[in-house]
Amino acid sequence: MVEGGINPHANKYGVIILSILDQRKLIESIHPFELLSSSTLDDLVKKIDIAYYPKDTLLISKNLLSIAFYIIIKGSVNEIIDDEIHNVYISGDSFDADSLIYSKGDSKFVVDEDLICYEIKKDDFLELMQNKKVQGYFLSDFISRHKHLKEYDAGGDLTPFLISKVSDIFLHSACVVDADKSIYDSLVKQKDLKAKIIIVKDGDNYSVVTDTDLRDKVLLGDININDNIRKVASSGVISIDINDFLFNALLIMTHSEIKRLVVTEDEKIVGVLEQLDLLSYFANHSHLVAVQIDKANSLEDLKNLQNDLRNLIVSLKSKGVKVRYITKLVSALNLKIYKKVFEMCVDESLRDKCALIVMGSEGREEQTTKTDQDNALIIKNGVDTSIFIEPMMKLNKALLEIGFPKCDGDVMVSNEFWRRDVSSFKKLINSWSTSMSEKSVQELSIFLDSKYVAGDELLLKELLQYLRRTFHSRDDILAHIAKAVLNFETPLSLFSGFVLEKEYNNKLDLKKGGIFALVHGVRTLSLQYGVEATNTIERIKELNNLGIIDKNFATELIESFDSLSAIRLGAMLESKDINQSNYINPKSLEKIQRDLLKDSFKIINKFKKFMSFHFHLEMVS
Amino acid sequence: MNNPEFEFLFEENQNDEYIVFDTETTGLNPKEDEILSIGAVKIKGNKIITSETFEVFVKNSKEINAKSIEIHGIRECDLKNATNVKEAIEDFLHFIGSKPLIGYYLEFDVAMINKYIKPMLGITLPNEMIEVSEIYFEKEITLIPQGNIDLRFDTILKNYDIPNMGVHNAVNDAIMTAMIYLKLTTK
């Protein structure tokens, strides 16, 4: 007999050992351990001990090398860097691979709530790391780990939406003809290729001939079929790369109101993507919703569409579509509704004398379900502003009726404050650049996300140019605006369950806690560097192009933003009341989502530090 | 003591290890009932050495009572490959050596073991005994001097926020008891 007793795992008695199975189950439920083979897992379980550490025990620090890999059964542990809580680990979490692999680290791990945990001894853990999959997980940096988790979250049903590319779908052959070819010869070639359209190549330029062109210009017009094809070509070509996502193709079609896209590979035309094929591929209703909006003749029609829109979001989300695509699509559809309502309420003679704009999340195209209306009307100088009172009241009422909720801050065209002529708006901008009041910063922030909806687009352009000029090199006021990023603490410590906002049943505020800091910070940087995009992700990309933030950080920010938005969208779809939808209870999230959330908050903290440094916020009071 | 092979039970305990153990039995009367399984884990410092767990299922002379199956979940067919009582007890004694024994209502479990070793070796377990419900009582009574202390296992688990390992079996119960002990004594 072995000294120290029998090892029951040898299964000497041939009896099923339940307790060991329980442990095994728990370990198996923790990613990435489920990737291990059954026999490796068996070996591992035999090597694991249970340890108990009372509150405040220091587990790992610079001077206290890590001796084991810990998997928490109960209790919580804080990871502290530079006296700040960097992460909180709770039941089901594990730590800390880095300390074991690199034998050093800046982190301190302290027990925050009496800890009962499994311990995998250092040597056993390192042996485990021989497994490529496990190694890949623990050695990967934030971005790939984050993506890894997300894919895992999407589950086995890897959605066609996420991964389908243009190259995955049937493409019609492209009938490309030279501009000098006769219409007759072109048509023969089109017939041979069974193509729906003719693409006309004129030097380096391409244009398209559709059946409509032929009907209007040849059959009904006076152009002879022996004439050059270039004579009937009209529409320009909108193309998409063969490696782009199908979802983007759908977006372009919805945006540009076209029925087909020319597909290119290395900038050469390789085929034509037909809307019909695309739609049947996805079999969802996004385009149908768009068409219905166009066809709507009354408010009642638009109102009836709201359910379709909601179903669309639910179905897209369940298919695993990235939230940034969902929000873009929803924003595009909402803009269509806005336009339609504008046409219903504003007399044709007035339409070119003003510009209707949306601001806030609608302006950023980050709207998911209906958020508060944030809109304004810019009126041409010299036009009597009072003639717009009645149509704007009507517009506001119509939007409310359709289901765009009232804005608590009254940022709506029905409010005189947000319905001014250009000069008056310029005065407002001037006042923002001199006043340090909280109200000014709020108004400015809302306006910075402006997006044109209907009317004369130039009016908004003029104001935005004026705005950028006014704030150019005004680092003092920019720092003052940026300061709001630090207004709310990132709720990392919330995971241990102590600091959740009591009045909201132990839930944390996603918007205040994370999304706001990111959106506002990126917005302020965009103002500073004259970035014109309003969408947060596009702004981040632009800022990266300008060299303000590096590629890696930009990707981290985008991934974090996407994760936070996804979790928020989930909460929104579940809750009835808009005010509740920003609140989530981390304990009700799945483990993986919780990890994504924590990772995201870490990046938000990093971003806050970046902002503090960039704008010298410590010096601004 | 009539078997020198087991003199190690009386040796001085050399290291700081403890044994937590639990038995599953056919009933609650040591005189009549029999052991179905024994589960034990070692405690060393603040760790429960689950990598060296002891678990044994014992062959029985009588049929298992249907009521007790509901509690311990051990059916006749689970004991098909079980070991005979003598071998099981001897293995157990080797596992515990002269280490102190920890348990919840340990008296019962020890009485069950003694019932077998008395005729085998002519002794009863000489090891030091540590009763967790007693430590728990003393700790609680200082907090609520005239109080009525609820000593039920599940209550203690709940009060000390010990994870319930789910299935009740000898090893799981021993592990949970070990957690209680660590929580009561480590500070």
PDB file of C-alpha atoms in Angstrom, chain A residues 1 3-9 12-20 22-23 45-55 67 73-75 113-116 118-119 121, chain B residues 42 46-57 78-79 81-83 87-88 90-92 94-95 161-167 169 171-172 175 179 182-183 186-187:
ATOM      1  CA  MET A   1       0.000   0.000   0.000  1.00  0.00           C
ATOM      2  CA  GLU A   3       2.193   5.515   2.177  1.00  0.00           C
ATOM      3  CA  GLY A   4      -0.458   8.020   3.058  1.00  0.00           C
ATOM      4  CA  GLY A   5      -3.359   5.860   2.105  1.00  0.00           C
ATOM      5  CA  ILE A   6      -5.325   4.636  -0.792  1.00  0.00           C
ATOM      6  CA  ASN A   7      -5.806   6.774  -3.791  1.00  0.00           C
ATOM      7  CA  PRO A   8      -9.460   6.216  -4.536  1.00  0.00           C
ATOM      8  CA  HIS A   9      -9.080   7.528  -8.054  1.00  0.00           C
ATOM      9  CA  LYS A  12      -9.679   0.052  -6.736  1.00  0.00           C
ATOM     10  CA  TYR A  13     -13.172  -1.093  -5.948  1.00  0.00           C
ATOM     11  CA  GLY A  14     -14.645  -0.546  -9.341  1.00  0.00           C
ATOM     12  CA  VAL A  15     -17.346   1.654  -7.857  1.00  0.00           C
ATOM     13  CA  ILE A  16     -18.504   4.933  -9.365  1.00  0.00           C
ATOM     14  CA  ILE A  17     -17.078   7.690  -7.259  1.00  0.00           C
ATOM     15  CA  LEU A  18     -19.656  10.432  -7.247  1.00  0.00           C
ATOM     16  CA  SER A  19     -17.737  13.117  -5.421  1.00  0.00           C
ATOM     17  CA  ILE A  20     -14.933  13.059  -7.922  1.00  0.00           C
ATOM     18  CA  ASP A  22     -18.834  16.493  -9.056  1.00  0.00           C
ATOM     19  CA  GLN A  23     -15.435  18.124  -9.001  1.00  0.00           C
ATOM     20  CA  VAL A  45      -8.956  16.201 -11.233  1.00  0.00           C
ATOM     21  CA  LYS A  46      -6.764  13.788  -9.300  1.00  0.00           C
ATOM     22  CA  LYS A  47      -4.212  16.483  -8.676  1.00  0.00           C
ATOM     23  CA  ILE A  48      -6.515  19.148  -7.360  1.00  0.00           C
ATOM     24  CA  ASP A  49      -6.765  20.145  -3.699  1.00  0.00           C
ATOM     25  CA  ILE A  50      -9.248  22.390  -1.958  1.00  0.00           C
ATOM     26  CA  ALA A  51      -7.912  25.327   0.036  1.00  0.00           C
ATOM     27  CA  TYR A  52      -9.445  27.806   2.398  1.00  0.00           C
ATOM     28  CA  TYR A  53      -8.232  31.367   2.851  1.00  0.00           C
ATOM     29  CA  PRO A  54      -9.853  33.892   5.190  1.00  0.00           C
ATOM     30  CA  LYS A  55     -10.626  37.458   4.136  1.00  0.00           C
ATOM     31  CA  ILE A  67       2.347  28.611  -6.310  1.00  0.00           C
ATOM     32  CA  ILE A  73     -15.659  27.571  -5.429  1.00  0.00           C
ATOM     33  CA  LYS A  74     -16.926  30.272  -3.116  1.00  0.00           C
ATOM     34  CA  GLY A  75     -15.832  33.741  -2.060  1.00  0.00           C
ATOM     35  CA  GLU A 113     -14.575  37.449   0.887  1.00  0.00           C
ATOM     36  CA  ASP A 114     -13.613  34.190   2.632  1.00  0.00           C
ATOM     37  CA  LEU A 115     -12.303  31.980  -0.101  1.00  0.00           C
ATOM     38  CA  ILE A 116     -12.772  28.295  -0.766  1.00  0.00           C
ATOM     39  CA  TYR A 118      -9.513  24.454  -5.922  1.00  0.00           C
ATOM     40  CA  GLU A 119      -5.793  24.631  -6.369  1.00  0.00           C
ATOM     41  CA  LYS A 121      -0.252  23.173  -8.298  1.00  0.00           C
TER      42      LYS A 121
ATOM     43  CA  LYS B  42      -6.732  14.911   4.911  1.00  0.00           C
ATOM     44  CA  ASN B  46      -5.289  25.409   5.311  1.00  0.00           C
ATOM     45  CA  LYS B  47      -5.704  22.828   2.581  1.00  0.00           C
ATOM     46  CA  ILE B  48      -7.980  19.903   2.071  1.00  0.00           C
ATOM     47  CA  ILE B  49      -5.884  17.363   0.241  1.00  0.00           C
ATOM     48  CA  THR B  50      -8.598  16.113  -2.089  1.00  0.00           C
ATOM     49  CA  SER B  51      -5.917  14.689  -4.318  1.00  0.00           C
ATOM     50  CA  GLU B  52      -5.532  11.969  -1.672  1.00  0.00           C
ATOM     51  CA  THR B  53      -9.122  11.218  -0.854  1.00  0.00           C
ATOM     52  CA  PHE B  54     -10.115   7.965   0.792  1.00  0.00           C
ATOM     53  CA  GLU B  55     -13.333   6.316  -0.234  1.00  0.00           C
ATOM     54  CA  VAL B  56     -14.435   2.750   0.207  1.00  0.00           C
ATOM     55  CA  PHE B  57     -17.700   0.881  -0.277  1.00  0.00           C
ATOM     56  CA  ASP B  78     -23.614  -0.304  -6.314  1.00  0.00           C
ATOM     57  CA  LEU B  79     -21.983  -2.654  -3.862  1.00  0.00           C
ATOM     58  CA  ASN B  81     -17.797  -4.762  -6.514  1.00  0.00           C
ATOM     59  CA  ALA B  82     -17.494  -3.513  -2.948  1.00  0.00           C
ATOM     60  CA  THR B  83     -14.744  -4.728  -0.688  1.00  0.00           C
ATOM     61  CA  GLU B  87     -10.182  -5.173   4.239  1.00  0.00           C
ATOM     62  CA  ALA B  88     -12.086  -1.865   4.145  1.00  0.00           C
ATOM     63  CA  GLU B  90      -7.797  -2.091   7.567  1.00  0.00           C
ATOM     64  CA  ASP B  91      -7.334   0.254   4.619  1.00  0.00           C
ATOM     65  CA  PHE B  92      -9.063   2.965   6.585  1.00  0.00           C
ATOM     66  CA  HIS B  94      -3.723   2.780   7.335  1.00  0.00           C
ATOM     67  CA  PHE B  95      -5.098   5.974   5.872  1.00  0.00           C
ATOM     68  CA  ASP B 161     -21.377  30.117   3.592  1.00  0.00           C
ATOM     69  CA  ILE B 162     -19.925  26.719   2.752  1.00  0.00           C
ATOM     70  CA  PRO B 163     -20.743  25.472  -0.749  1.00  0.00           C
ATOM     71  CA  ASN B 164     -23.015  22.490  -0.788  1.00  0.00           C
ATOM     72  CA  MET B 165     -21.300  19.821  -2.820  1.00  0.00           C
ATOM     73  CA  GLY B 166     -24.632  18.478  -3.936  1.00  0.00           C
ATOM     74  CA  VAL B 167     -24.835  14.727  -3.554  1.00  0.00           C
ATOM     75  CA  ASN B 169     -22.033  10.795   0.193  1.00  0.00           C
ATOM     76  CA  VAL B 171     -16.548  11.870   0.747  1.00  0.00           C
ATOM     77  CA  ASN B 172     -18.612  14.954  -0.003  1.00  0.00           C
ATOM     78  CA  ILE B 175     -15.093  17.568   2.423  1.00  0.00           C
ATOM     79  CA  MET B 179     -14.425  23.208   5.073  1.00  0.00           C
ATOM     80  CA  LEU B 182     -11.035  25.234   8.324  1.00  0.00           C
ATOM     81  CA  LYS B 183     -13.429  28.124   8.472  1.00  0.00           C
ATOM     82  CA  THR B 186      -8.312  29.485  10.401  1.00  0.00           C
ATOM     83  CA  LYS B 187      -8.166  33.172  11.241  1.00  0.00           C
TER      84      LYS B 187
END
